[in-house]
Amino acid sequence: MYRSHSCGALRESHIDTLVTLSGWVQKTRDKGFVVWVDIRDRYGITQLVFDEDRTPSELLEKARNLGREFVVQAKGKVIERASKNNNIPTGNIEVLVQELTVLNESKTPPFTIEDETDGGEDLRMKFRYLDLRRNPIKNNLVFRSKVSMEVRKYLSEQGFIEVETPYLIKSTPEGARDFVVPSRMNEGQFYALPQSPQTFKQLLMVGGLDKYFQIVKCFRDEDLRADRQPEFTQIDCEMAFVEQEDILNVFEGLTTYLLKEIKGIEVDAFPRITFDEAMKKYGNDKPDIRFGMEFGELNAVAQHKDFNVFNSAELVVGIAVPGGAGYTRKEIDKLIDWVRRPQIGAKGMVYVKCNEDGTFKSSVDKFYDREDLANWAKETQARAGDLICVLSGDVNKTRTQLSALRMELAERMGLRKPNEFAPLWVIDFPLLELDEETGHYHAMHHPFTSPKPGQLELLDTDPGAVRANAYDLVLNGNEIGGGSIRIHDKETQAVMFKHLGFTPEEAKAQFGFLMDAFQYGAPPHGGIAFGLDRLVAILGGQETIRDFIAFPKNNSGRDVMIDAPSPIDKVQLEELNLKLDIKS
Ligand code: ASP
């Protein structure tokens, strides 16, 4: 028996009990006549004690020679500690050791295994197995497991069954590139790893399984943005015989349940706003609604004077920054520099200080009088003491820029409180999105999303105006889930493929199996998928999803611990009939 108790279990009630513990040496303190050794496992830390009076000298010597991270087993008696440590649950006791076995030695770890470590990110990733021994990372994984369990519990109680779908498949477009796997047995042919189990879960509905879920890995070969992982986990769900309302209800239920069980937080019914409204009010389809600062459109009250910058703009739009009238000239100049950085790309920013005495001071006083500025204040809901920041230009770009400014200011002012949770549904997404570079439309969600009833005809005349039965669940400025009601008949699916630029042959080659299945009694169906990594990070009150993944990839998509991706040897290449001709 390696242990009778864990390193986090012993309390005063165990005093005088003989126990066996196993764990890693956190640290050793040698006072000459007494040696203390802290040993750690997943559950906590217990202090072992060896001293001249009560410990045979050999054993004392052995304790002295323990190095950090040695794996040891200690047998001994629980005794009361002379000087208690209130910071840890086992702090009232220690174990007077009678027998000590070194189960394995350890090299000195390259960084300290402490909550605050001296190891930088790269080093921690290279030795991730050591990083996992640290509380912050370990606790995150325990937390993640709890969230997954609660998800399984809730969904099973709702009658969902968990079904595994294959990883070696054919492309399922979710808007990214596929990772591909060469097939040895089928020369020149490739599998694709799923960007999501989308087509399979729809086929499960055709198969009559009615309510499906899966906590599943998805793979997307995207240019990596900060905190995106090429492989990530989804809570993937699908239901048959449902309308949008049914899905929203079930998954609002799941989210509410998680907030209650995990965070102890009760939330009201989730607000719902349309995509158009979200863009208009927040410049963003995943608005953080924990704070106000809603957009006020100012075209009507700003384009009647001689200020050409505004007159020539498609959109003039502002936000009120609470308490911002107190900003110094220098602070405002810094804000202007901030919006003009290439990442944001605004040409400039007009501002209005709404002074406490009811007067205004703006950067465009030459053009606008008090009445004009009072109207701007009204539209942006600015109050005395606020600063109105106004951007102008092309509608979409300006909204995106102002949204970035809104989020940045809220962050700086501490309005994005990690322990406040404000979920909402964004609904009525456009079905198609115009790719400005190619001039082609592509599916905003994916090609299987159904248009709103009666809108199919619009596809020919005004494709950009067609709205979809698609919805996103947004939490604190993050999209945590998204889904749609699907097309379930072959004809509509064919029309959709046509509009997405597939020839009938291409559609058949890629998605023939789905269209065929639709001919055998496909029920109306719809679903949603949640990004588990992000959901867990947000519930854990943190930003970085990497800290909630046991073995994450770095920002260049590499696993630096196992050193992947890596070249494969010639024999393997030959077996796969692959010829590499890489010029360096
Ligand atoms: N497959 C979709 C996604 O991964 C989710 C869904 O439509 O259910 O975003």
Coordinates of N, CA, C and O in Angstrom, one line a residue, residues 42 48 54 192 222 241 243 256 269 327 348 355 364 420 431 433 460 536 577:
R42 N -1.6 15.7 -5.3 CA -2.7 16.6 -5.9 C -3.6 17.2 -4.9 O -4.2 18.3 -5.1
L48 N 6.4 16.7 7.1 CA 7.0 15.5 7.8 C 8.1 16.1 8.7 O 8.7 17.1 8.4
R54 N 13.8 11.9 18.5 CA 12.9 10.8 18.2 C 13.2 10.0 17.0 O 12.6 9.0 16.7
A192 N -9.6 14.1 -43.8 CA -9.5 15.4 -43.1 C -9.9 15.2 -41.7 O -10.8 14.4 -41.4
E222 N -6.0 27.3 -38.7 CA -6.2 28.7 -38.9 C -4.9 29.4 -38.7 O -4.0 28.9 -37.9
F241 N -36.6 17.5 -34.3 CA -37.9 18.0 -34.1 C -37.9 19.3 -33.2 O -38.6 19.4 -32.2
E243 N -37.4 23.7 -33.0 CA -37.3 25.0 -33.6 C -36.2 25.8 -32.8 O -35.8 25.4 -31.7
T256 N -27.4 28.4 -17.5 CA -27.9 28.8 -16.1 C -27.5 27.8 -15.1 O -27.0 28.1 -14.0
A269 N -33.4 35.5 -17.0 CA -33.6 35.0 -18.4 C -32.6 35.8 -19.3 O -32.4 37.0 -19.1
Y327 N -10.5 63.6 -17.9 CA -9.3 63.3 -18.5 C -8.5 64.5 -18.9 O -9.1 65.5 -19.4
G348 N -8.8 59.3 -36.8 CA -8.7 60.3 -35.7 C -9.9 60.1 -34.8 O -10.7 59.1 -34.9
N355 N -19.0 68.9 -19.2 CA -18.6 69.4 -17.9 C -19.7 69.3 -16.9 O -20.9 69.3 -17.2
V364 N -14.1 70.0 -31.6 CA -14.7 70.6 -32.9 C -15.6 71.8 -32.5 O -16.6 72.0 -33.2
E420 N -18.5 38.9 -12.6 CA -19.9 39.2 -13.0 C -20.2 38.5 -14.3 O -19.3 38.4 -15.2
L431 N -27.3 35.0 -43.2 CA -27.0 33.7 -43.7 C -25.6 33.7 -44.4 O -24.8 32.8 -44.2
E433 N -22.1 36.0 -45.9 CA -21.2 37.1 -45.6 C -20.4 37.3 -46.8 O -19.9 36.4 -47.4
D460 N -31.4 35.2 -54.5 CA -31.1 35.6 -55.9 C -31.0 37.1 -56.0 O -30.1 37.6 -56.7
V536 N -14.7 27.3 -19.9 CA -14.1 26.9 -18.7 C -13.2 28.1 -18.2 O -13.3 28.5 -17.0
N577 N 3.4 7.0 -49.8 CA 3.5 7.5 -51.2 C 3.5 9.0 -51.3 O 2.9 9.6 -52.1

